[in-house]
PDB file of C-alpha atoms in Angstrom:
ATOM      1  CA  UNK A 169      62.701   9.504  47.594  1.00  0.00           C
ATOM      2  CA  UNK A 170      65.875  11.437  46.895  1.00  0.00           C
ATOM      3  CA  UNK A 171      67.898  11.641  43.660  1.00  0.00           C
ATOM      4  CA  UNK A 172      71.397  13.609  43.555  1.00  0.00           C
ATOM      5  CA  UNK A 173      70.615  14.629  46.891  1.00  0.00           C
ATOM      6  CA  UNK A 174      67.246  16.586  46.302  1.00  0.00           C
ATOM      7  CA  UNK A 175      63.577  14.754  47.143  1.00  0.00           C
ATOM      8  CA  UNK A 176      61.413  13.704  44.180  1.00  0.00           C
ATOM      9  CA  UNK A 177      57.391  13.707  44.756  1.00  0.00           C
ATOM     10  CA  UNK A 178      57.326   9.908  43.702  1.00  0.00           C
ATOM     11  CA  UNK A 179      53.474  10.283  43.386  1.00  0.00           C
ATOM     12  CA  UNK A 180      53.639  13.165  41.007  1.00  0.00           C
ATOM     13  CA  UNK A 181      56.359  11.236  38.717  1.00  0.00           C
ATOM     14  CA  UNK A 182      54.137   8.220  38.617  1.00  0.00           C
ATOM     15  CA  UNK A 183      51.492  10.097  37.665  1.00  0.00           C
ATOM     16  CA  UNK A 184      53.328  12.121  34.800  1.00  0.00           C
ATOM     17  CA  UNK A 185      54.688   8.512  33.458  1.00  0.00           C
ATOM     18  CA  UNK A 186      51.097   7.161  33.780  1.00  0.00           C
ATOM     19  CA  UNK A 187      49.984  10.435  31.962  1.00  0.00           C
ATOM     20  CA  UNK A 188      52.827   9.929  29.687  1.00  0.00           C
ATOM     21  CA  UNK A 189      52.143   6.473  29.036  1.00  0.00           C
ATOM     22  CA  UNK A 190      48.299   6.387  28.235  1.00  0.00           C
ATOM     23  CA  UNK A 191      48.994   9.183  26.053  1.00  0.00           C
ATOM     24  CA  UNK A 192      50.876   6.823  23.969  1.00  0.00           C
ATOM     25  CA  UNK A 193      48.478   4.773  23.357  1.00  0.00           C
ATOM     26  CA  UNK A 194      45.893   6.564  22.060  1.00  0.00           C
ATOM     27  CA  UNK A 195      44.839   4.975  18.762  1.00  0.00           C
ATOM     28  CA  UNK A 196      44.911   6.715  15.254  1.00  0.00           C
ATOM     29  CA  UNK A 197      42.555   4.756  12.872  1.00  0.00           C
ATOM     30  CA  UNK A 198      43.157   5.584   9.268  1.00  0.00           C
ATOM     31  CA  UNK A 199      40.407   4.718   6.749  1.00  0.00           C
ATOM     32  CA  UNK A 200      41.552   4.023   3.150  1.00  0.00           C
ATOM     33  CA  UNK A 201      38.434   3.473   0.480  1.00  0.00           C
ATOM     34  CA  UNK A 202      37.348   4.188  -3.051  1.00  0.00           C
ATOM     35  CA  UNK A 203      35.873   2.468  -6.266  1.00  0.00           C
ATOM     36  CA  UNK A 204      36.826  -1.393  -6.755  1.00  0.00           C
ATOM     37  CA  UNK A 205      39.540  -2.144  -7.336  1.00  0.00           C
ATOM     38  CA  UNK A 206      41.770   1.121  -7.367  1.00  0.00           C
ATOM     39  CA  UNK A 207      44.729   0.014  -5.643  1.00  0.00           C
ATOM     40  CA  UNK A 208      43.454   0.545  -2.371  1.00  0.00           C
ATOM     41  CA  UNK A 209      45.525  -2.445  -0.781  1.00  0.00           C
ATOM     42  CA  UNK A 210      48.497  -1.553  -2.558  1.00  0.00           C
ATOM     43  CA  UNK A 211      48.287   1.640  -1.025  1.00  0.00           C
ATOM     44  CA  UNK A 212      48.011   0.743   2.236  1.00  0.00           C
ATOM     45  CA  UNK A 213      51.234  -1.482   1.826  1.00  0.00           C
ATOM     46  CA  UNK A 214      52.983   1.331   0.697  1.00  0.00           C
ATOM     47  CA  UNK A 215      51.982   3.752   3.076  1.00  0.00           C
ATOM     48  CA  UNK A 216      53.179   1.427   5.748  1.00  0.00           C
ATOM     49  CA  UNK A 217      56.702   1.211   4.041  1.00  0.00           C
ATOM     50  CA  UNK A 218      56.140  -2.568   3.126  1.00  0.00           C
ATOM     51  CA  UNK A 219      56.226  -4.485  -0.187  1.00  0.00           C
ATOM     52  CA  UNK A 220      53.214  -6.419  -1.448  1.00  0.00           C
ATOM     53  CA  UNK A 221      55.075  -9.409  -1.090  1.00  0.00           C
ATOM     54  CA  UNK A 222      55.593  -9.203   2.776  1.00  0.00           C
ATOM     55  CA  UNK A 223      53.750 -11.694   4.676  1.00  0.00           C
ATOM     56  CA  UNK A 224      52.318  -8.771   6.700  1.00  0.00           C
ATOM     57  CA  UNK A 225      51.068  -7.075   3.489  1.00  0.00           C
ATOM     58  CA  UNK A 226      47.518  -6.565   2.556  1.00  0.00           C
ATOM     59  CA  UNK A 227      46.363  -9.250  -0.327  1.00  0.00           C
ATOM     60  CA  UNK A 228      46.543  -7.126  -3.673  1.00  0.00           C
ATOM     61  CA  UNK A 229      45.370  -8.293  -7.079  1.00  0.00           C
ATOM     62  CA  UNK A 230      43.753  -7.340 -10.481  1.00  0.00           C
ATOM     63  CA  UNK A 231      40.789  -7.856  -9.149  1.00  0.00           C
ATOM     64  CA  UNK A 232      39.001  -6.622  -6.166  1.00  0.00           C
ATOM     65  CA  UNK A 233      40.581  -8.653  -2.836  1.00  0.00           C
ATOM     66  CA  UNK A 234      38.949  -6.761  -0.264  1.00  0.00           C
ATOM     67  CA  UNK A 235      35.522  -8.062   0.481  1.00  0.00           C
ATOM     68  CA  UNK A 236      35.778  -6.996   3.975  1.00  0.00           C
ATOM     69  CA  UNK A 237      37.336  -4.500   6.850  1.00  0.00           C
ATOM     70  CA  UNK A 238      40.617  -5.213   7.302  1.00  0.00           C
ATOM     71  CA  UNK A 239      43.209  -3.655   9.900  1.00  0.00           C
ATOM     72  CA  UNK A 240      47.118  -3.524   9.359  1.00  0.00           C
ATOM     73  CA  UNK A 241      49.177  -1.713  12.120  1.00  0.00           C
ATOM     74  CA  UNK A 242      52.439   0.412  10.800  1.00  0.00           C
ATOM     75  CA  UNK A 243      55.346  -1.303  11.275  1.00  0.00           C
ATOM     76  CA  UNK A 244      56.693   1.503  13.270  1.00  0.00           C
ATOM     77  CA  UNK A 245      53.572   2.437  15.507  1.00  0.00           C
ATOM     78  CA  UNK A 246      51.685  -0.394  16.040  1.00  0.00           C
ATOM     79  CA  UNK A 247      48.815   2.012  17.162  1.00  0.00           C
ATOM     80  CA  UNK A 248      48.354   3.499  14.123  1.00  0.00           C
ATOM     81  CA  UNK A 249      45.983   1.063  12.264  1.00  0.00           C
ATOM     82  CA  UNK A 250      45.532   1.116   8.790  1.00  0.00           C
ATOM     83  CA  UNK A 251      41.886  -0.258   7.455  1.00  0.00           C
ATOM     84  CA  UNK A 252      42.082  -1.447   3.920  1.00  0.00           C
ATOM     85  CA  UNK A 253      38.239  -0.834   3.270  1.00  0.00           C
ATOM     86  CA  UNK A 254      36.557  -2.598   0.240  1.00  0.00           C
ATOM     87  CA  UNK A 255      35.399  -0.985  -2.540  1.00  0.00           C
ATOM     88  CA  UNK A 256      32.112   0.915  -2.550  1.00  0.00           C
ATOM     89  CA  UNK A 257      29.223   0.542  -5.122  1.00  0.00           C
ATOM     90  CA  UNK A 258      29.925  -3.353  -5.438  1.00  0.00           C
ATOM     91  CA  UNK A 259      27.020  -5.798  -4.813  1.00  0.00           C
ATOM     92  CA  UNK A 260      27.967  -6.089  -0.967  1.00  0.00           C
ATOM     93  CA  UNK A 261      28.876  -3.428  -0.428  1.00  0.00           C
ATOM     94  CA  UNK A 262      26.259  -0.704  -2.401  1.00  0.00           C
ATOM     95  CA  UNK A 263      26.757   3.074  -2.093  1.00  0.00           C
ATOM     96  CA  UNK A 264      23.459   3.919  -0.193  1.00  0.00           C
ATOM     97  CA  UNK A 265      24.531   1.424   2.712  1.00  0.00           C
ATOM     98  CA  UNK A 266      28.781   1.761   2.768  1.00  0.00           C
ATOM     99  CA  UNK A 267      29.049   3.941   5.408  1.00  0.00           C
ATOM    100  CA  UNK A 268      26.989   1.927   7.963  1.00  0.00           C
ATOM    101  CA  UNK A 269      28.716  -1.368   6.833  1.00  0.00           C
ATOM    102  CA  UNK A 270      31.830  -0.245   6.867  1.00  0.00           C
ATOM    103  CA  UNK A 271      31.386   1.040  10.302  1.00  0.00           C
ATOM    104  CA  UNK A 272      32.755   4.324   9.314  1.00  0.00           C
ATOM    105  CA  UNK A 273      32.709   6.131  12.558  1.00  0.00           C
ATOM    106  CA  UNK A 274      35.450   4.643  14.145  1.00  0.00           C
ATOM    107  CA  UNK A 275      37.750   6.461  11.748  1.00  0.00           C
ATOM    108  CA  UNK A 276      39.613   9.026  12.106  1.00  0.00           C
ATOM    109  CA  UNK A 277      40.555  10.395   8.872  1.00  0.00           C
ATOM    110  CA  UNK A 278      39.774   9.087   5.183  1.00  0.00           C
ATOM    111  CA  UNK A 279      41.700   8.659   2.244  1.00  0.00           C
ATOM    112  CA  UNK A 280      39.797   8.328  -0.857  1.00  0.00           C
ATOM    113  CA  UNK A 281      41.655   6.823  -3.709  1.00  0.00           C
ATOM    114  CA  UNK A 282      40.742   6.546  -7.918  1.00  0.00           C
ATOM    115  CA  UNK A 283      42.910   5.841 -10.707  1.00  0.00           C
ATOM    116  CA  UNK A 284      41.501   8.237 -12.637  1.00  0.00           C
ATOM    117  CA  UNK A 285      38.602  10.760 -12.409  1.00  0.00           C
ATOM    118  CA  UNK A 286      36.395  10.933  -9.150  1.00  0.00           C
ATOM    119  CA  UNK A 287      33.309   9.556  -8.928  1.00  0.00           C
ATOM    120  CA  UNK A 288      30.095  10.226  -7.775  1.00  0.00           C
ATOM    121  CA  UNK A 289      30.213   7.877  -4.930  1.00  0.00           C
ATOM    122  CA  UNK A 290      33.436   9.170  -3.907  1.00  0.00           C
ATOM    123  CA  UNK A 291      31.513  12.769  -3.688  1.00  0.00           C
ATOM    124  CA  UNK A 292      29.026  11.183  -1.594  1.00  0.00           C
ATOM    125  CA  UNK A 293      31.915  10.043   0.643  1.00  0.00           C
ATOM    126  CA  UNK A 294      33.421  12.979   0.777  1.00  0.00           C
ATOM    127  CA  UNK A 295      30.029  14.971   2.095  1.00  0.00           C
ATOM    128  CA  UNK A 296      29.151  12.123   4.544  1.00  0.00           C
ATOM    129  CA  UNK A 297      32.945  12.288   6.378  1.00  0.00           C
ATOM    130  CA  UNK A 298      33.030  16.420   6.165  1.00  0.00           C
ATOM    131  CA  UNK A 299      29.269  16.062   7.986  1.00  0.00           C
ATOM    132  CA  UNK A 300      31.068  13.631  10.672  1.00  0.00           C
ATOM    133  CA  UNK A 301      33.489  16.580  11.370  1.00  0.00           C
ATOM    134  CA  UNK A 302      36.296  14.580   9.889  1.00  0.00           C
ATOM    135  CA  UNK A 303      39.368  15.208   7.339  1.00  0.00           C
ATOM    136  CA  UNK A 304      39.570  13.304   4.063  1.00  0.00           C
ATOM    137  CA  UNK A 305      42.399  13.399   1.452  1.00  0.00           C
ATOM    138  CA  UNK A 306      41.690  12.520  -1.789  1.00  0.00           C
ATOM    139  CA  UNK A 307      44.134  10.581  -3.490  1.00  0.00           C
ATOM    140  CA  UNK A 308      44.839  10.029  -7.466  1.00  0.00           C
ATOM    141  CA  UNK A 309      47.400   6.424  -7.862  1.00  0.00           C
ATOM    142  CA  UNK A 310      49.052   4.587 -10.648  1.00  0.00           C
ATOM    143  CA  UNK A 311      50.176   7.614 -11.428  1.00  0.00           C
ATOM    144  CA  UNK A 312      53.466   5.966 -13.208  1.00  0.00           C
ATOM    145  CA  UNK A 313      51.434   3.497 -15.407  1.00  0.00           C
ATOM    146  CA  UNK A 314      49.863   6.333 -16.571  1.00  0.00           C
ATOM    147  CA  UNK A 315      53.223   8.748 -17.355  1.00  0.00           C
ATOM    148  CA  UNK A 316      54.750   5.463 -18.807  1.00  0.00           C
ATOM    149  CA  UNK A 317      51.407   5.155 -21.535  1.00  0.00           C
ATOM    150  CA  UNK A 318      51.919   8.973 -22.176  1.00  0.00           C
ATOM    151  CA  UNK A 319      55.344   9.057 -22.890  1.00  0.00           C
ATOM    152  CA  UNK A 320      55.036   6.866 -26.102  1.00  0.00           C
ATOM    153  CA  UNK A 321      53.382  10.705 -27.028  1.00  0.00           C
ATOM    154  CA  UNK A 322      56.251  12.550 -29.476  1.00  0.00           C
ATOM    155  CA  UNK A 323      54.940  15.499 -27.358  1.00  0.00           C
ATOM    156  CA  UNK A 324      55.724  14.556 -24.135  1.00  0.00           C
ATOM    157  CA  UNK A 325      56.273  16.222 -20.729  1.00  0.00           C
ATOM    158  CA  UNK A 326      55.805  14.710 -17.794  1.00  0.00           C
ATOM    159  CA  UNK A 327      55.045  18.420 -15.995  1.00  0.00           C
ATOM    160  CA  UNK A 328      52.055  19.285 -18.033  1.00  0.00           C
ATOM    161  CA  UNK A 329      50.926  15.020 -17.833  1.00  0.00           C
ATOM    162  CA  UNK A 330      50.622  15.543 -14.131  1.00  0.00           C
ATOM    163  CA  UNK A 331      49.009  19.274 -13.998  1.00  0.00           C
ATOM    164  CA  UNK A 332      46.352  17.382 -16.730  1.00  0.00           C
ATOM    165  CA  UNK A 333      46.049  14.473 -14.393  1.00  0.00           C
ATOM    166  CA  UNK A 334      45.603  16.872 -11.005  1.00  0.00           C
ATOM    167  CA  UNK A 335      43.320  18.966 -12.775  1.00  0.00           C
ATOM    168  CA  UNK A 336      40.989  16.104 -14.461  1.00  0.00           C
ATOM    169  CA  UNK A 337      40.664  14.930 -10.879  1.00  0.00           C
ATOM    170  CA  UNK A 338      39.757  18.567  -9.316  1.00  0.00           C
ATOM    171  CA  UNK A 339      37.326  19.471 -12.247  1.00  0.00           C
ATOM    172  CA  UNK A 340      35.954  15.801 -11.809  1.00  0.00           C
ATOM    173  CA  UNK A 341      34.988  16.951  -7.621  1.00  0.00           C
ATOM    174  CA  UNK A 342      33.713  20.076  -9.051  1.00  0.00           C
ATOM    175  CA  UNK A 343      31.188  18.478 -11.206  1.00  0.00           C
ATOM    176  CA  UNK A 344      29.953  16.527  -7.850  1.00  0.00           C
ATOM    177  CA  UNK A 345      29.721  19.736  -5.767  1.00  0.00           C
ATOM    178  CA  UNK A 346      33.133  19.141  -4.328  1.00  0.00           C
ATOM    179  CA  UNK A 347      35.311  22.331  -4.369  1.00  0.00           C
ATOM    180  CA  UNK A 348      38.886  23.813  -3.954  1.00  0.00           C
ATOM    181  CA  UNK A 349      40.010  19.844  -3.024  1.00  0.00           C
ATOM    182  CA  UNK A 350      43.301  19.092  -2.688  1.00  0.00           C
ATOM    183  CA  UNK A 351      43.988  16.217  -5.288  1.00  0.00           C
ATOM    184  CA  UNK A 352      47.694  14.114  -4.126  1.00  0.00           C
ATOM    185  CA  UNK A 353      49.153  12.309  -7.472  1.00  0.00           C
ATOM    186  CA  UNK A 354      50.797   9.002  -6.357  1.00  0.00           C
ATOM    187  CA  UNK A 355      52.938   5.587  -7.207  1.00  0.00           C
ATOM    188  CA  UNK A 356      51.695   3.119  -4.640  1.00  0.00           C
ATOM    189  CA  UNK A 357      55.650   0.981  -6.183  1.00  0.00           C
ATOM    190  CA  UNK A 358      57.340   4.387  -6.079  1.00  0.00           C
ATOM    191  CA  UNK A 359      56.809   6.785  -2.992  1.00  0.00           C
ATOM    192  CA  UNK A 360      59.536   8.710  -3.145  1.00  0.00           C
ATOM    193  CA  UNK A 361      58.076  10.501  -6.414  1.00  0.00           C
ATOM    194  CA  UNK A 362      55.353  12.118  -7.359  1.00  0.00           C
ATOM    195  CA  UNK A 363      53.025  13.416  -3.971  1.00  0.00           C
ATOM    196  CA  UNK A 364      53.380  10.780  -1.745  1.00  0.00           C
ATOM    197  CA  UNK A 365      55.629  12.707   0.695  1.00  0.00           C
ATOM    198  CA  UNK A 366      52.963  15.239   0.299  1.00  0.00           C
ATOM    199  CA  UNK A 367      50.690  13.690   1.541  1.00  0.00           C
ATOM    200  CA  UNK A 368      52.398  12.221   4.252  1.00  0.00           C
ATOM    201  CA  UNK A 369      53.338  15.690   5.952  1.00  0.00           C
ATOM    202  CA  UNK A 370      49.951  16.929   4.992  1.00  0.00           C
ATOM    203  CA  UNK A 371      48.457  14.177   7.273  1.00  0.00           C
ATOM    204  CA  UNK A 372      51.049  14.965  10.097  1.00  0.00           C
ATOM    205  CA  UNK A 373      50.090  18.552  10.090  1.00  0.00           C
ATOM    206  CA  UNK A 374      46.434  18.448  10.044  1.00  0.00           C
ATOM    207  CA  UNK A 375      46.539  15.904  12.928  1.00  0.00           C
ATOM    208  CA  UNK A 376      44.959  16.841  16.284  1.00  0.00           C
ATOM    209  CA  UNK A 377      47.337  17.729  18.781  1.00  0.00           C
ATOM    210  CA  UNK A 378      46.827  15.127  21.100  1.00  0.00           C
ATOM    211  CA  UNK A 379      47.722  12.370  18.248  1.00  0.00           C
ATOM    212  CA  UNK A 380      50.384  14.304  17.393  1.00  0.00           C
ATOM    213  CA  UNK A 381      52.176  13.689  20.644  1.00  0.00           C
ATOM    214  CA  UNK A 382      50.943   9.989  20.944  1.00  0.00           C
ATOM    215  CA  UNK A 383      53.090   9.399  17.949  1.00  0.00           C
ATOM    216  CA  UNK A 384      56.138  11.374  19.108  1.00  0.00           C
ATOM    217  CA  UNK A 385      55.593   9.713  22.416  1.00  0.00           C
ATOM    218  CA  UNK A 386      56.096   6.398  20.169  1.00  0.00           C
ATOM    219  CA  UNK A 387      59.166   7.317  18.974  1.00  0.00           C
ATOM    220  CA  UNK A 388      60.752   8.514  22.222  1.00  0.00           C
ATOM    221  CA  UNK A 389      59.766   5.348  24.322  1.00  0.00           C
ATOM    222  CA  UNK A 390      63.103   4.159  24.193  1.00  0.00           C
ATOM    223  CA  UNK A 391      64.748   7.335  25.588  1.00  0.00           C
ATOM    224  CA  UNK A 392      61.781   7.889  27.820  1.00  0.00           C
ATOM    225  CA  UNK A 393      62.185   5.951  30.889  1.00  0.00           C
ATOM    226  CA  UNK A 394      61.500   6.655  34.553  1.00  0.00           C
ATOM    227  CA  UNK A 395      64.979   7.750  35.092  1.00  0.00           C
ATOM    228  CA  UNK A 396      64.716  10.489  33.088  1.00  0.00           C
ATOM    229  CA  UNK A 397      61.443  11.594  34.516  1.00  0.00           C
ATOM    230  CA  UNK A 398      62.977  11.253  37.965  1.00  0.00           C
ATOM    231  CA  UNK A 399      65.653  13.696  36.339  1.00  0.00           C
ATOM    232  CA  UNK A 400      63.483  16.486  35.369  1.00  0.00           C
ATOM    233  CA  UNK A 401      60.847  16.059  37.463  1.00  0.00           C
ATOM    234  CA  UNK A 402      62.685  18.683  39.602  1.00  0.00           C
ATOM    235  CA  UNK A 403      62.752  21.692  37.007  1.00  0.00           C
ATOM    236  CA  UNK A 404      59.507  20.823  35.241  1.00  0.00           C
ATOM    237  CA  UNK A 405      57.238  19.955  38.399  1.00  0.00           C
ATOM    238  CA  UNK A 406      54.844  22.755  37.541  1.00  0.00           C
ATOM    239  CA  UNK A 407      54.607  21.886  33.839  1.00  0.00           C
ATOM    240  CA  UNK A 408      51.597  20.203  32.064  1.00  0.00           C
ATOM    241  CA  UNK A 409      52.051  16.971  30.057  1.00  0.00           C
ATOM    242  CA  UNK A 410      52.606  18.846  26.916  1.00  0.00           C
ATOM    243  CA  UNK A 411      55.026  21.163  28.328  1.00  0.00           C
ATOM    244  CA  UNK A 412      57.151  18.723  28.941  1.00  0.00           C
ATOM    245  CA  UNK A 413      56.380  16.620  25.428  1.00  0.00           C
ATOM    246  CA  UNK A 414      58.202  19.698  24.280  1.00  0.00           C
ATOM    247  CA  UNK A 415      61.219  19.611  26.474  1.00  0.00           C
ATOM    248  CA  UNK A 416      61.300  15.769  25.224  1.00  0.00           C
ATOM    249  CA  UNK A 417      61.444  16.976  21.903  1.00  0.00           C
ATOM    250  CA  UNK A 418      64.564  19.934  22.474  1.00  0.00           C
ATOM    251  CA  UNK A 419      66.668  17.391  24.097  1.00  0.00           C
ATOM    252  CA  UNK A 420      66.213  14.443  21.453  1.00  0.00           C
ATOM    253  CA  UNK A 421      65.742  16.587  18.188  1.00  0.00           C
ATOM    254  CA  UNK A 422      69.220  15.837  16.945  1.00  0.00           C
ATOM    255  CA  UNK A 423      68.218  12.098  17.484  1.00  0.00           C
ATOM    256  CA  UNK A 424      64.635  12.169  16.506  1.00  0.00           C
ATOM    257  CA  UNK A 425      63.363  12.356  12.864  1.00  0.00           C
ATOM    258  CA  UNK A 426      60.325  15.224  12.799  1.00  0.00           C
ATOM    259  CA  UNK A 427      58.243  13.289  10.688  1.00  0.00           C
ATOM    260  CA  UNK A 428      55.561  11.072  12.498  1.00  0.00           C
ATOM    261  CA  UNK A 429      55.343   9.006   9.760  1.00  0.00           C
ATOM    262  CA  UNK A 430      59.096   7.998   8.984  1.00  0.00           C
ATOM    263  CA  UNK A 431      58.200   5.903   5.627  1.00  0.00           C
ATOM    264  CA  UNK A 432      61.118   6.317   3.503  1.00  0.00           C
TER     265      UNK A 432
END
């Protein structure tokens, strides 16, 4: 086949855009869990940038709503599946058989969220994922019910309230065996405050590489169509599939955001 004058291995560009396109796919399961009744759901709305009012939200209430695993895509990559998981220690769901119930190796990372100090379950958690080779965040919410309780205080700062609040959570892991954890202070009803950004680019950076461009690949499907592989295909032949993720990436970084995760 010719383009401009100059033959294209047709083969070769089907097989980069195959390449190209399985790579997309590839799913990114995100576990959320913690004690009953912690927010969990609202969480999960939040993270995917929706209120809990949406009629794709997750159900969120006083009391504990999950009873189940439940999946909810993101909005934006609907290969990125959130799993609202219910909480652990509660009469169906007892600490000494969560992880098998939940079917917890079909995740790929874990957030672990309390409202206030961690618990010993949430240690156990934590040891079981770190054995299965996997990365867990743990997560501290309400954060702004809390700051709003504290500020009735004729001493108040909101500073020292959140070092307090980070480092009740990190001495909490300690007492459980769990050291030097990072401990991400959030608003599940205000994510532009607080650590919820954070946390967001701390996820995007400790991704594995090939989930890394799966994602990118889902925000460039628009501009990425055989046309333009047909167009470099002639310079970048030789290169791998990740080579030429990164020329993607030159030629659309003044149109592409570099966050995976665009939530705000």
């Amino acid at each position: 086949m010719e383009v401009e004058g100059k033959e294209i291995d047709l083969p070769s560009s089907a097989r980069m855009a195959e390449n190209l396109d399985r790579t997309s796919k590839i799913p990114l399961n995100i576990a959320v869990t913690g004690g009953s009744g912690n927010g969990k759901s609202s969480f999960v709305n939040a993270f995917r940038g929706i209120d809990d009012n949406d009629d794709h939200a997750a159900p969120t209430g006083v009391r504990e709503t999950t009873i189940e695993v439940k999946e909810y895509p993101h909005p934006n990559y609907p290969n990125v599946i959130f799993s609202d998981l219910p909480g652990i220690g509660t009469t169906k769901f007892p600490a000494s058989k969560y992880l098998k119930l939940v079917g917890f190796k079909k995740f790929d990372l874990f957030i672990i969220i309390s409202v206030d100090r961690f618990t010993e379950n949430d240690a156990k958690l934590a040891k079981e994922i770190k054995k299965m080779g996997k990365k867990f965040y743990f997560v501290r919410s309400r954060v702004d019910i809390d700051l709003q309780s504290e500020q009735r205080k004729k001493d108040f700062s909101e500073q020292k309230t959140l070092a307090k609040m980070r480092e009740d959570c990190v001495k909490s892991l300690k007492e459980h065996k769990i050291e030097s954890q990072q401990v991400f202070l959030v608003s599940n009803h205000h994510i532009h405050l607080y650590d919820f950004s954070l946390l967001q680019d701390t996820i995007e950076r400790d991704l594995p590489d090939h989930m890394k461009d799966a994602l990118l690949l889902q925000r460039c499907s628009v501009c990425v169509t055989l046309n333009i592989l047909f167009t470099l295909h002639q310079t970048f032949l030789e290169c791998k599939i990740i080579g030429f993720l990164g020329v993607i990436v030159v030629a659309y970084q003044k149109n592409v955001s570099t966050n995976l995760f665009p939530l705000f």
